[in-house]
């Protein structure tokens, strides 16, 4: 029941936001987001990691076809539900400084998106998963397309078609799997796990799933929609895309791809890891050369997700656990980074590194928060990036030492582009654009402080979160073997 | 049976209503007629298999469901026709009369048990449609469309009759049940090639009516030339009735020789999907795009026919319903928008006419968006479940490759459906605030609501048939 409530609260809040109109939209949306966070924390407090799927709900949906509206929360879901519920209020808050037209629609779309994301992370029925997976696309498409930058029509269109294309293949695979289930057919995920498929058909299903999730994350070479979309979207949509939606892809790998087609992973997994590792290096190198800050963060996100996917495809406890904690950390860091970029852009009217410089001179607080979030992204020990990246790299290394070594370059390359970003914008000669740069206001620090607290919390006590997902991850590994 | 009798009488009645001095009585009475026919349709609900008119018409839950879709579509279309009062040349009573008569034809097609009944149904439906297509008499496009439709349609009817004659020659009967028993018994002993030829020709005639490729060439011109309200009628009522008839024919009589005809239908399906979807991408006119979209949806429906598996029946019913609701919304918004913008004296039906629609008409833009999403098969709309069921019917038969092609084509579909969404939300334009009559608004709200409702809870219709 609690799970259903988690999906329904954002929907109710979204409808309420629409109904109250532009004047109170912000406040209503924020209250909705906070209520959801409260509930998520409550669910967490009741959650027993070793008990498998909990708080389940199940209703008949297409009864004769054995398709049900069913969800539940296990350890893997719990982490991502927490992430979604935690980030959404900040995403809403970060929009307070902007003056968006039709703000009621804007905020309600964010909340609709949250509902769909929670739905993806909690669905235990394959078709319900698919439905939410697709439904999440619509609010974010409109957020990006209506409130985005100049090129938005073309860029978001590409994004939409690209992601739709991928997921339709997943639909074919799901329909095929559904017809392989015994008896009157069912689309429960656990039934899919128990299927005994030939290695040949697992190969096809592997690719159908892989393309869908690889486009969503995105992995090399399916990433071409990503930098443009991240750059053209309003910051809030970018945060949703990079902070949470990207995790749908990784989650899909862990929840569907690995346990359903283990033989496919055995055959083709190495190729997936290679693609992921190429993405890490490729993304990092391009990030080093960017002059647009938003693009730089976008490419850094592309590099990070490559490492997560490589870890997942290593099919080891370390790799999967690393991906779990890294999803959490990356979500927080990337939302923080995009917020920082947004703040700089709002104050200086530019995002280009060569026009910036010397911001730190007039804004000590801002520099400190920026530095902490940045170090989190670089994966310095004691920050949130470290435990995840460490586990992921050890997972990949055990899988294949060469690939592990290449993937390890991410630590060096990551610090190069991140520190370059910091250096070019914060230090050096004060440029004309930066004149009169004000330090953080109280409300802005209120957004950044919780993010920074999370950076340290996950960095110093990763076990708080690792132990949530550990039994569920082990269960997935057991199914695979 | 009841709706056939009722609609025939009402058709004549509405012709007489045209003599009435009062202009405002016609539209409400036609709506009342349709509501009565709809109620009459369901009298036989859950009575099992019934045969009427000397065993020439079958009535069961399936045919009543199709009748329901056709009648509801017709009701919505009549409701948004606004009494045809904006055109001085128009003859509303005749139009409504013809629409009611054509519904009689549609219902005969849906429930035919005897091939002659099918032929009569097709002709009643088609002749009325030829006239309605050309009803905008001072418009060259409309006249051209009517002539083209008539010539091609007559040709297709010829094929159909020829096919029926061959079938009769092979089996000695026009009755579906007797054809079925022939196929099951004598045909097995000595395969009759006349039967195959007859079936093929009959199918060609029927596929023409639902605009499947390669028999689709009339569709874009006719859809574009006909007055929009009749295009809406054509693309919903005619298509639903046509598919009901094709499904009925194949499912009732020819399942045992599935292996002979399925590859032909499969080839036509693939061709239709490609022609419809790829053709639609290069259109500049929204109306013409909807014509190609109609072809592509014929392709999706044909997948269920090709598969002819257990889920096919539900798939066709659900898909027809979802498609009709969305198409009516799309044409309704097109009518409103194109009336405001004219291009060289004609209503502007290009995508550009929708530029900036959302600014002053958020409601219309929303309705249009939902209908486009449904046509594109995006989840949370009825169109998604329609596609889903069609795909499952193919998977049930084990034809995955056709689903893969359909999925690729759906992606192409998103491209052209989204163009109008992009135009109305993202492009600058100055569509003035369009006044929507209250009744018109009710229909739009209803259709949009149903599209979303069936998108969220497709199980509502389950188990009815």
mmCIF file with all atom_site columns, N, CA and C in Angstrom, chain A residues 61-65 67 127 130-131 134-135 138 141-142 145-146 152-153 156-157 160-161 164-165 168-169 171-172 175-176 178-179 185, chain B residues 311 369 378-380 384-385 388-389 391-392 395-396 400 403-404 407-408 410-411 414-415 418 421-422 425-427 456-459 462:
data_model
loop_
_atom_site.group_PDB
_atom_site.id
_atom_site.type_symbol
_atom_site.label_atom_id
_atom_site.label_alt_id
_atom_site.label_comp_id
_atom_site.label_asym_id
_atom_site.label_entity_id
_atom_site.label_seq_id
_atom_site.pdbx_PDB_ins_code
_atom_site.Cartn_x
_atom_site.Cartn_y
_atom_site.Cartn_z
_atom_site.occupancy
_atom_site.B_iso_or_equiv
_atom_site.pdbx_formal_charge
_atom_site.auth_seq_id
_atom_site.auth_comp_id
_atom_site.auth_asym_id
_atom_site.auth_atom_id
_atom_site.pdbx_PDB_model_num
ATOM 1   N N  . UNK A 1 61  ? -5.190  -5.809  -13.920 1.00 0.00 ? 61  UNK A N  1
ATOM 2   C CA . UNK A 1 61  ? -5.178  -4.690  -14.859 1.00 0.00 ? 61  UNK A CA 1
ATOM 3   C C  . UNK A 1 61  ? -5.799  -5.159  -16.160 1.00 0.00 ? 61  UNK A C  1
ATOM 4   N N  . UNK A 1 62  ? -5.166  -6.189  -16.744 1.00 0.00 ? 62  UNK A N  1
ATOM 5   C CA . UNK A 1 62  ? -5.814  -6.892  -17.848 1.00 0.00 ? 62  UNK A CA 1
ATOM 6   C C  . UNK A 1 62  ? -5.887  -8.329  -17.363 1.00 0.00 ? 62  UNK A C  1
ATOM 7   N N  . UNK A 1 63  ? -6.973  -8.621  -16.682 1.00 0.00 ? 63  UNK A N  1
ATOM 8   C CA . UNK A 1 63  ? -7.024  -9.860  -15.921 1.00 0.00 ? 63  UNK A CA 1
ATOM 9   C C  . UNK A 1 63  ? -6.835  -11.089 -16.804 1.00 0.00 ? 63  UNK A C  1
ATOM 10  N N  . UNK A 1 64  ? -7.557  -11.102 -17.933 1.00 0.00 ? 64  UNK A N  1
ATOM 11  C CA . UNK A 1 64  ? -7.511  -12.297 -18.772 1.00 0.00 ? 64  UNK A CA 1
ATOM 12  C C  . UNK A 1 64  ? -6.103  -12.521 -19.309 1.00 0.00 ? 64  UNK A C  1
ATOM 13  N N  . UNK A 1 65  ? -5.327  -11.439 -19.444 1.00 0.00 ? 65  UNK A N  1
ATOM 14  C CA . UNK A 1 65  ? -3.991  -11.587 -19.996 1.00 0.00 ? 65  UNK A CA 1
ATOM 15  C C  . UNK A 1 65  ? -2.944  -11.792 -18.899 1.00 0.00 ? 65  UNK A C  1
ATOM 16  N N  . UNK A 1 67  ? -1.937  -9.644  -16.755 1.00 0.00 ? 67  UNK A N  1
ATOM 17  C CA . UNK A 1 67  ? -1.124  -8.455  -16.558 1.00 0.00 ? 67  UNK A CA 1
ATOM 18  C C  . UNK A 1 67  ? -1.684  -7.706  -15.356 1.00 0.00 ? 67  UNK A C  1
ATOM 19  N N  . UNK A 1 127 ? 5.157   -5.174  -17.748 1.00 0.00 ? 127 UNK A N  1
ATOM 20  C CA . UNK A 1 127 ? 4.486   -4.198  -18.598 1.00 0.00 ? 127 UNK A CA 1
ATOM 21  C C  . UNK A 1 127 ? 4.238   -2.897  -17.844 1.00 0.00 ? 127 UNK A C  1
ATOM 22  N N  . UNK A 1 130 ? 7.366   -1.078  -18.163 1.00 0.00 ? 130 UNK A N  1
ATOM 23  C CA . UNK A 1 130 ? 7.471   -0.453  -19.476 1.00 0.00 ? 130 UNK A CA 1
ATOM 24  C C  . UNK A 1 130 ? 6.621   0.802   -19.549 1.00 0.00 ? 130 UNK A C  1
ATOM 25  N N  . UNK A 1 131 ? 5.422   0.699   -19.029 1.00 0.00 ? 131 UNK A N  1
ATOM 26  C CA . UNK A 1 131 ? 4.502   1.827   -19.101 1.00 0.00 ? 131 UNK A CA 1
ATOM 27  C C  . UNK A 1 131 ? 5.075   3.052   -18.414 1.00 0.00 ? 131 UNK A C  1
ATOM 28  N N  . UNK A 1 134 ? 8.085   4.584   -20.245 1.00 0.00 ? 134 UNK A N  1
ATOM 29  C CA . UNK A 1 134 ? 7.726   5.464   -21.351 1.00 0.00 ? 134 UNK A CA 1
ATOM 30  C C  . UNK A 1 134 ? 7.046   6.729   -20.843 1.00 0.00 ? 134 UNK A C  1
ATOM 31  N N  . UNK A 1 135 ? 6.195   6.558   -19.844 1.00 0.00 ? 135 UNK A N  1
ATOM 32  C CA . UNK A 1 135 ? 5.418   7.699   -19.380 1.00 0.00 ? 135 UNK A CA 1
ATOM 33  C C  . UNK A 1 135 ? 6.327   8.776   -18.813 1.00 0.00 ? 135 UNK A C  1
ATOM 34  N N  . UNK A 1 138 ? 7.286   11.684  -21.258 1.00 0.00 ? 138 UNK A N  1
ATOM 35  C CA . UNK A 1 138 ? 6.406   12.737  -21.751 1.00 0.00 ? 138 UNK A CA 1
ATOM 36  C C  . UNK A 1 138 ? 6.547   14.037  -20.952 1.00 0.00 ? 138 UNK A C  1
ATOM 37  N N  . UNK A 1 141 ? 9.877   15.575  -21.737 1.00 0.00 ? 141 UNK A N  1
ATOM 38  C CA . UNK A 1 141 ? 9.925   16.111  -23.097 1.00 0.00 ? 141 UNK A CA 1
ATOM 39  C C  . UNK A 1 141 ? 9.309   17.501  -23.138 1.00 0.00 ? 141 UNK A C  1
ATOM 40  N N  . UNK A 1 142 ? 8.146   17.638  -22.510 1.00 0.00 ? 142 UNK A N  1
ATOM 41  C CA . UNK A 1 142 ? 7.496   18.945  -22.559 1.00 0.00 ? 142 UNK A CA 1
ATOM 42  C C  . UNK A 1 142 ? 8.264   19.979  -21.744 1.00 0.00 ? 142 UNK A C  1
ATOM 43  N N  . UNK A 1 145 ? 11.072  20.872  -23.999 1.00 0.00 ? 145 UNK A N  1
ATOM 44  C CA . UNK A 1 145 ? 10.700  21.469  -25.274 1.00 0.00 ? 145 UNK A CA 1
ATOM 45  C C  . UNK A 1 145 ? 10.055  22.843  -25.098 1.00 0.00 ? 145 UNK A C  1
ATOM 46  N N  . UNK A 1 146 ? 9.238   22.997  -24.066 1.00 0.00 ? 146 UNK A N  1
ATOM 47  C CA . UNK A 1 146 ? 8.508   24.263  -23.937 1.00 0.00 ? 146 UNK A CA 1
ATOM 48  C C  . UNK A 1 146 ? 9.351   25.322  -23.247 1.00 0.00 ? 146 UNK A C  1
ATOM 49  N N  . UNK A 1 152 ? 15.502  24.264  -29.063 1.00 0.00 ? 152 UNK A N  1
ATOM 50  C CA . UNK A 1 152 ? 14.847  23.204  -28.305 1.00 0.00 ? 152 UNK A CA 1
ATOM 51  C C  . UNK A 1 152 ? 14.006  22.274  -29.164 1.00 0.00 ? 152 UNK A C  1
ATOM 52  N N  . UNK A 1 153 ? 13.311  22.847  -30.163 1.00 0.00 ? 153 UNK A N  1
ATOM 53  C CA . UNK A 1 153 ? 12.382  22.004  -30.919 1.00 0.00 ? 153 UNK A CA 1
ATOM 54  C C  . UNK A 1 153 ? 13.127  20.842  -31.553 1.00 0.00 ? 153 UNK A C  1
ATOM 55  N N  . UNK A 1 156 ? 15.044  18.420  -28.743 1.00 0.00 ? 156 UNK A N  1
ATOM 56  C CA . UNK A 1 156 ? 14.201  17.568  -27.916 1.00 0.00 ? 156 UNK A CA 1
ATOM 57  C C  . UNK A 1 156 ? 13.478  16.538  -28.761 1.00 0.00 ? 156 UNK A C  1
ATOM 58  N N  . UNK A 1 157 ? 13.216  16.878  -30.004 1.00 0.00 ? 157 UNK A N  1
ATOM 59  C CA . UNK A 1 157 ? 12.576  15.952  -30.919 1.00 0.00 ? 157 UNK A CA 1
ATOM 60  C C  . UNK A 1 157 ? 13.474  14.735  -31.137 1.00 0.00 ? 157 UNK A C  1
ATOM 61  N N  . UNK A 1 160 ? 13.427  12.600  -28.098 1.00 0.00 ? 160 UNK A N  1
ATOM 62  C CA . UNK A 1 160 ? 12.205  11.823  -27.934 1.00 0.00 ? 160 UNK A CA 1
ATOM 63  C C  . UNK A 1 160 ? 12.197  10.613  -28.869 1.00 0.00 ? 160 UNK A C  1
ATOM 64  N N  . UNK A 1 161 ? 12.492  10.877  -30.140 1.00 0.00 ? 161 UNK A N  1
ATOM 65  C CA . UNK A 1 161 ? 12.451  9.777   -31.109 1.00 0.00 ? 161 UNK A CA 1
ATOM 66  C C  . UNK A 1 161 ? 13.494  8.717   -30.758 1.00 0.00 ? 161 UNK A C  1
ATOM 67  N N  . UNK A 1 164 ? 12.353  6.728   -27.668 1.00 0.00 ? 164 UNK A N  1
ATOM 68  C CA . UNK A 1 164 ? 11.172  5.941   -28.005 1.00 0.00 ? 164 UNK A CA 1
ATOM 69  C C  . UNK A 1 164 ? 11.582  4.723   -28.827 1.00 0.00 ? 164 UNK A C  1
ATOM 70  N N  . UNK A 1 165 ? 12.465  4.974   -29.778 1.00 0.00 ? 165 UNK A N  1
ATOM 71  C CA . UNK A 1 165 ? 12.951  3.928   -30.667 1.00 0.00 ? 165 UNK A CA 1
ATOM 72  C C  . UNK A 1 165 ? 13.518  2.771   -29.839 1.00 0.00 ? 165 UNK A C  1
ATOM 73  N N  . UNK A 1 168 ? 10.826  0.823   -27.758 1.00 0.00 ? 168 UNK A N  1
ATOM 74  C CA . UNK A 1 168 ? 9.896   -0.026  -28.492 1.00 0.00 ? 168 UNK A CA 1
ATOM 75  C C  . UNK A 1 168 ? 10.488  -1.419  -28.705 1.00 0.00 ? 168 UNK A C  1
ATOM 76  N N  . UNK A 1 169 ? 11.811  -1.483  -28.867 1.00 0.00 ? 169 UNK A N  1
ATOM 77  C CA . UNK A 1 169 ? 12.412  -2.804  -28.985 1.00 0.00 ? 169 UNK A CA 1
ATOM 78  C C  . UNK A 1 169 ? 12.272  -3.584  -27.688 1.00 0.00 ? 169 UNK A C  1
ATOM 79  N N  . UNK A 1 171 ? 9.809   -3.313  -25.787 1.00 0.00 ? 171 UNK A N  1
ATOM 80  C CA . UNK A 1 171 ? 8.421   -3.789  -25.761 1.00 0.00 ? 171 UNK A CA 1
ATOM 81  C C  . UNK A 1 171 ? 8.291   -5.109  -26.517 1.00 0.00 ? 171 UNK A C  1
ATOM 82  N N  . UNK A 1 172 ? 8.925   -5.177  -27.691 1.00 0.00 ? 172 UNK A N  1
ATOM 83  C CA . UNK A 1 172 ? 8.871   -6.432  -28.454 1.00 0.00 ? 172 UNK A CA 1
ATOM 84  C C  . UNK A 1 172 ? 9.452   -7.572  -27.620 1.00 0.00 ? 172 UNK A C  1
ATOM 85  N N  . UNK A 1 175 ? 7.027   -8.573  -24.915 1.00 0.00 ? 175 UNK A N  1
ATOM 86  C CA . UNK A 1 175 ? 5.900   -9.345  -25.441 1.00 0.00 ? 175 UNK A CA 1
ATOM 87  C C  . UNK A 1 175 ? 6.349   -10.772 -25.734 1.00 0.00 ? 175 UNK A C  1
ATOM 88  N N  . UNK A 1 176 ? 7.543   -10.907 -26.297 1.00 0.00 ? 176 UNK A N  1
ATOM 89  C CA . UNK A 1 176 ? 8.073   -12.244 -26.575 1.00 0.00 ? 176 UNK A CA 1
ATOM 90  C C  . UNK A 1 176 ? 8.227   -13.037 -25.275 1.00 0.00 ? 176 UNK A C  1
ATOM 91  N N  . UNK A 1 178 ? 6.762   -12.592 -22.498 1.00 0.00 ? 178 UNK A N  1
ATOM 92  C CA . UNK A 1 178 ? 5.445   -12.848 -21.936 1.00 0.00 ? 178 UNK A CA 1
ATOM 93  C C  . UNK A 1 178 ? 4.845   -14.123 -22.521 1.00 0.00 ? 178 UNK A C  1
ATOM 94  N N  . UNK A 1 179 ? 5.053   -14.310 -23.829 1.00 0.00 ? 179 UNK A N  1
ATOM 95  C CA . UNK A 1 179 ? 4.507   -15.519 -24.449 1.00 0.00 ? 179 UNK A CA 1
ATOM 96  C C  . UNK A 1 179 ? 5.312   -16.774 -24.147 1.00 0.00 ? 179 UNK A C  1
ATOM 97  N N  . UNK A 1 185 ? -0.007  -17.424 -19.214 1.00 0.00 ? 185 UNK A N  1
ATOM 98  C CA . UNK A 1 185 ? 0.912   -16.291 -19.359 1.00 0.00 ? 185 UNK A CA 1
ATOM 99  C C  . UNK A 1 185 ? 0.750   -15.258 -18.248 1.00 0.00 ? 185 UNK A C  1
ATOM 100 N N  . UNK B 2 311 ? -5.909  -13.452 -29.204 1.00 0.00 ? 311 UNK B N  1
ATOM 101 C CA . UNK B 2 311 ? -6.087  -12.048 -28.821 1.00 0.00 ? 311 UNK B CA 1
ATOM 102 C C  . UNK B 2 311 ? -6.505  -11.135 -29.976 1.00 0.00 ? 311 UNK B C  1
ATOM 103 N N  . UNK B 2 369 ? -2.910  17.150  -28.601 1.00 0.00 ? 369 UNK B N  1
ATOM 104 C CA . UNK B 2 369 ? -1.738  16.417  -28.133 1.00 0.00 ? 369 UNK B CA 1
ATOM 105 C C  . UNK B 2 369 ? -2.122  15.008  -27.697 1.00 0.00 ? 369 UNK B C  1
ATOM 106 N N  . UNK B 2 378 ? 1.715   6.127   -27.614 1.00 0.00 ? 378 UNK B N  1
ATOM 107 C CA . UNK B 2 378 ? 2.515   6.417   -26.434 1.00 0.00 ? 378 UNK B CA 1
ATOM 108 C C  . UNK B 2 378 ? 1.733   5.956   -25.201 1.00 0.00 ? 378 UNK B C  1
ATOM 109 N N  . UNK B 2 379 ? 2.397   5.333   -24.220 1.00 0.00 ? 379 UNK B N  1
ATOM 110 C CA . UNK B 2 379 ? 1.675   4.825   -23.059 1.00 0.00 ? 379 UNK B CA 1
ATOM 111 C C  . UNK B 2 379 ? 0.829   5.874   -22.336 1.00 0.00 ? 379 UNK B C  1
ATOM 112 N N  . UNK B 2 380 ? -0.114  5.363   -21.585 1.00 0.00 ? 380 UNK B N  1
ATOM 113 C CA . UNK B 2 380 ? -1.128  6.128   -20.862 1.00 0.00 ? 380 UNK B CA 1
ATOM 114 C C  . UNK B 2 380 ? -2.205  6.666   -21.792 1.00 0.00 ? 380 UNK B C  1
ATOM 115 N N  . UNK B 2 384 ? -1.814  3.178   -27.080 1.00 0.00 ? 384 UNK B N  1
ATOM 116 C CA . UNK B 2 384 ? -0.735  2.280   -26.674 1.00 0.00 ? 384 UNK B CA 1
ATOM 117 C C  . UNK B 2 384 ? -1.247  0.870   -26.496 1.00 0.00 ? 384 UNK B C  1
ATOM 118 N N  . UNK B 2 385 ? -2.374  0.736   -25.787 1.00 0.00 ? 385 UNK B N  1
ATOM 119 C CA . UNK B 2 385 ? -2.890  -0.613  -25.538 1.00 0.00 ? 385 UNK B CA 1
ATOM 120 C C  . UNK B 2 385 ? -3.371  -1.251  -26.819 1.00 0.00 ? 385 UNK B C  1
ATOM 121 N N  . UNK B 2 388 ? -0.322  -2.487  -28.318 1.00 0.00 ? 388 UNK B N  1
ATOM 122 C CA . UNK B 2 388 ? 0.143   -3.590  -27.476 1.00 0.00 ? 388 UNK B CA 1
ATOM 123 C C  . UNK B 2 388 ? -0.618  -4.873  -27.794 1.00 0.00 ? 388 UNK B C  1
ATOM 124 N N  . UNK B 2 389 ? -1.941  -4.759  -27.864 1.00 0.00 ? 389 UNK B N  1
ATOM 125 C CA . UNK B 2 389 ? -2.744  -5.961  -28.127 1.00 0.00 ? 389 UNK B CA 1
ATOM 126 C C  . UNK B 2 389 ? -2.469  -6.506  -29.510 1.00 0.00 ? 389 UNK B C  1
ATOM 127 N N  . UNK B 2 391 ? 0.319   -6.271  -31.108 1.00 0.00 ? 391 UNK B N  1
ATOM 128 C CA . UNK B 2 391 ? 1.624   -6.942  -31.054 1.00 0.00 ? 391 UNK B CA 1
ATOM 129 C C  . UNK B 2 391 ? 1.509   -8.292  -30.351 1.00 0.00 ? 391 UNK B C  1
ATOM 130 N N  . UNK B 2 392 ? 0.717   -8.343  -29.278 1.00 0.00 ? 392 UNK B N  1
ATOM 131 C CA . UNK B 2 392 ? 0.605   -9.634  -28.592 1.00 0.00 ? 392 UNK B CA 1
ATOM 132 C C  . UNK B 2 392 ? -0.096  -10.648 -29.489 1.00 0.00 ? 392 UNK B C  1
ATOM 133 N N  . UNK B 2 395 ? 2.522   -12.012 -31.579 1.00 0.00 ? 395 UNK B N  1
ATOM 134 C CA . UNK B 2 395 ? 3.444   -12.852 -30.808 1.00 0.00 ? 395 UNK B CA 1
ATOM 135 C C  . UNK B 2 395 ? 2.795   -14.185 -30.470 1.00 0.00 ? 395 UNK B C  1
ATOM 136 N N  . UNK B 2 396 ? 1.486   -14.170 -30.244 1.00 0.00 ? 396 UNK B N  1
ATOM 137 C CA . UNK B 2 396 ? 0.778   -15.387 -29.913 1.00 0.00 ? 396 UNK B CA 1
ATOM 138 C C  . UNK B 2 396 ? 0.876   -16.390 -31.060 1.00 0.00 ? 396 UNK B C  1
ATOM 139 N N  . UNK B 2 400 ? 7.136   -12.872 -34.853 1.00 0.00 ? 400 UNK B N  1
ATOM 140 C CA . UNK B 2 400 ? 7.763   -11.727 -34.202 1.00 0.00 ? 400 UNK B CA 1
ATOM 141 C C  . UNK B 2 400 ? 8.279   -10.724 -35.228 1.00 0.00 ? 400 UNK B C  1
ATOM 142 N N  . UNK B 2 403 ? 6.198   -7.835  -35.972 1.00 0.00 ? 403 UNK B N  1
ATOM 143 C CA . UNK B 2 403 ? 6.156   -6.875  -34.879 1.00 0.00 ? 403 UNK B CA 1
ATOM 144 C C  . UNK B 2 403 ? 7.369   -5.960  -34.928 1.00 0.00 ? 403 UNK B C  1
ATOM 145 N N  . UNK B 2 404 ? 8.507   -6.530  -35.270 1.00 0.00 ? 404 UNK B N  1
ATOM 146 C CA . UNK B 2 404 ? 9.711   -5.697  -35.330 1.00 0.00 ? 404 UNK B CA 1
ATOM 147 C C  . UNK B 2 404 ? 9.551   -4.618  -36.394 1.00 0.00 ? 404 UNK B C  1
ATOM 148 N N  . UNK B 2 407 ? 7.228   -2.010  -35.132 1.00 0.00 ? 407 UNK B N  1
ATOM 149 C CA . UNK B 2 407 ? 7.845   -1.157  -34.129 1.00 0.00 ? 407 UNK B CA 1
ATOM 150 C C  . UNK B 2 407 ? 8.720   -0.094  -34.788 1.00 0.00 ? 407 UNK B C  1
ATOM 151 N N  . UNK B 2 408 ? 9.470   -0.522  -35.805 1.00 0.00 ? 408 UNK B N  1
ATOM 152 C CA . UNK B 2 408 ? 10.288  0.457   -36.526 1.00 0.00 ? 408 UNK B CA 1
ATOM 153 C C  . UNK B 2 408 ? 9.395   1.536   -37.132 1.00 0.00 ? 408 UNK B C  1
ATOM 154 N N  . UNK B 2 410 ? 6.479   2.431   -36.089 1.00 0.00 ? 410 UNK B N  1
ATOM 155 C CA . UNK B 2 410 ? 5.898   3.289   -35.039 1.00 0.00 ? 410 UNK B CA 1
ATOM 156 C C  . UNK B 2 410 ? 6.836   4.435   -34.719 1.00 0.00 ? 410 UNK B C  1
ATOM 157 N N  . UNK B 2 411 ? 8.130   4.152   -34.769 1.00 0.00 ? 411 UNK B N  1
ATOM 158 C CA . UNK B 2 411 ? 9.084   5.222   -34.489 1.00 0.00 ? 411 UNK B CA 1
ATOM 159 C C  . UNK B 2 411 ? 8.977   6.300   -35.549 1.00 0.00 ? 411 UNK B C  1
ATOM 160 N N  . UNK B 2 414 ? 6.041   8.506   -34.794 1.00 0.00 ? 414 UNK B N  1
ATOM 161 C CA . UNK B 2 414 ? 6.224   9.563   -33.799 1.00 0.00 ? 414 UNK B CA 1
ATOM 162 C C  . UNK B 2 414 ? 6.694   10.841  -34.475 1.00 0.00 ? 414 UNK B C  1
ATOM 163 N N  . UNK B 2 415 ? 7.512   10.669  -35.491 1.00 0.00 ? 415 UNK B N  1
ATOM 164 C CA . UNK B 2 415 ? 8.046   11.839  -36.167 1.00 0.00 ? 415 UNK B CA 1
ATOM 165 C C  . UNK B 2 415 ? 6.925   12.734  -36.712 1.00 0.00 ? 415 UNK B C  1
ATOM 166 N N  . UNK B 2 418 ? 4.356   14.118  -34.005 1.00 0.00 ? 418 UNK B N  1
ATOM 167 C CA . UNK B 2 418 ? 4.875   15.172  -33.131 1.00 0.00 ? 418 UNK B CA 1
ATOM 168 C C  . UNK B 2 418 ? 5.047   16.498  -33.839 1.00 0.00 ? 418 UNK B C  1
ATOM 169 N N  . UNK B 2 421 ? 2.354   18.685  -32.730 1.00 0.00 ? 421 UNK B N  1
ATOM 170 C CA . UNK B 2 421 ? 2.500   19.069  -31.320 1.00 0.00 ? 421 UNK B CA 1
ATOM 171 C C  . UNK B 2 421 ? 3.558   20.157  -31.207 1.00 0.00 ? 421 UNK B C  1
ATOM 172 N N  . UNK B 2 422 ? 4.656   19.951  -31.926 1.00 0.00 ? 422 UNK B N  1
ATOM 173 C CA . UNK B 2 422 ? 5.715   20.953  -31.897 1.00 0.00 ? 422 UNK B CA 1
ATOM 174 C C  . UNK B 2 422 ? 5.210   22.269  -32.450 1.00 0.00 ? 422 UNK B C  1
ATOM 175 N N  . UNK B 2 425 ? 2.953   23.960  -29.800 1.00 0.00 ? 425 UNK B N  1
ATOM 176 C CA . UNK B 2 425 ? 3.536   24.413  -28.539 1.00 0.00 ? 425 UNK B CA 1
ATOM 177 C C  . UNK B 2 425 ? 4.789   25.256  -28.720 1.00 0.00 ? 425 UNK B C  1
ATOM 178 N N  . UNK B 2 426 ? 5.584   24.931  -29.726 1.00 0.00 ? 426 UNK B N  1
ATOM 179 C CA . UNK B 2 426 ? 6.914   25.530  -29.770 1.00 0.00 ? 426 UNK B CA 1
ATOM 180 C C  . UNK B 2 426 ? 7.073   26.602  -30.835 1.00 0.00 ? 426 UNK B C  1
ATOM 181 N N  . UNK B 2 427 ? 6.258   26.587  -31.861 1.00 0.00 ? 427 UNK B N  1
ATOM 182 C CA . UNK B 2 427 ? 6.463   27.586  -32.905 1.00 0.00 ? 427 UNK B CA 1
ATOM 183 C C  . UNK B 2 427 ? 5.653   28.829  -32.599 1.00 0.00 ? 427 UNK B C  1
ATOM 184 N N  . UNK B 2 456 ? -5.305  4.248   -19.164 1.00 0.00 ? 456 UNK B N  1
ATOM 185 C CA . UNK B 2 456 ? -4.885  3.925   -17.803 1.00 0.00 ? 456 UNK B CA 1
ATOM 186 C C  . UNK B 2 456 ? -5.521  2.611   -17.359 1.00 0.00 ? 456 UNK B C  1
ATOM 187 N N  . UNK B 2 457 ? -6.752  2.388   -17.751 1.00 0.00 ? 457 UNK B N  1
ATOM 188 C CA . UNK B 2 457 ? -7.435  1.178   -17.306 1.00 0.00 ? 457 UNK B CA 1
ATOM 189 C C  . UNK B 2 457 ? -8.018  0.427   -18.493 1.00 0.00 ? 457 UNK B C  1
ATOM 190 N N  . UNK B 2 458 ? -7.156  -0.217  -19.285 1.00 0.00 ? 458 UNK B N  1
ATOM 191 C CA . UNK B 2 458 ? -7.665  -0.928  -20.465 1.00 0.00 ? 458 UNK B CA 1
ATOM 192 C C  . UNK B 2 458 ? -8.543  -2.110  -20.092 1.00 0.00 ? 458 UNK B C  1
ATOM 193 N N  . UNK B 2 459 ? -8.443  -2.541  -18.825 1.00 0.00 ? 459 UNK B N  1
ATOM 194 C CA . UNK B 2 459 ? -9.219  -3.699  -18.404 1.00 0.00 ? 459 UNK B CA 1
ATOM 195 C C  . UNK B 2 459 ? -10.710 -3.455  -18.358 1.00 0.00 ? 459 UNK B C  1
ATOM 196 N N  . UNK B 2 462 ? -12.551 -5.314  -20.839 1.00 0.00 ? 462 UNK B N  1
ATOM 197 C CA . UNK B 2 462 ? -12.189 -6.715  -20.924 1.00 0.00 ? 462 UNK B CA 1
ATOM 198 C C  . UNK B 2 462 ? -13.364 -7.618  -20.547 1.00 0.00 ? 462 UNK B C  1
#
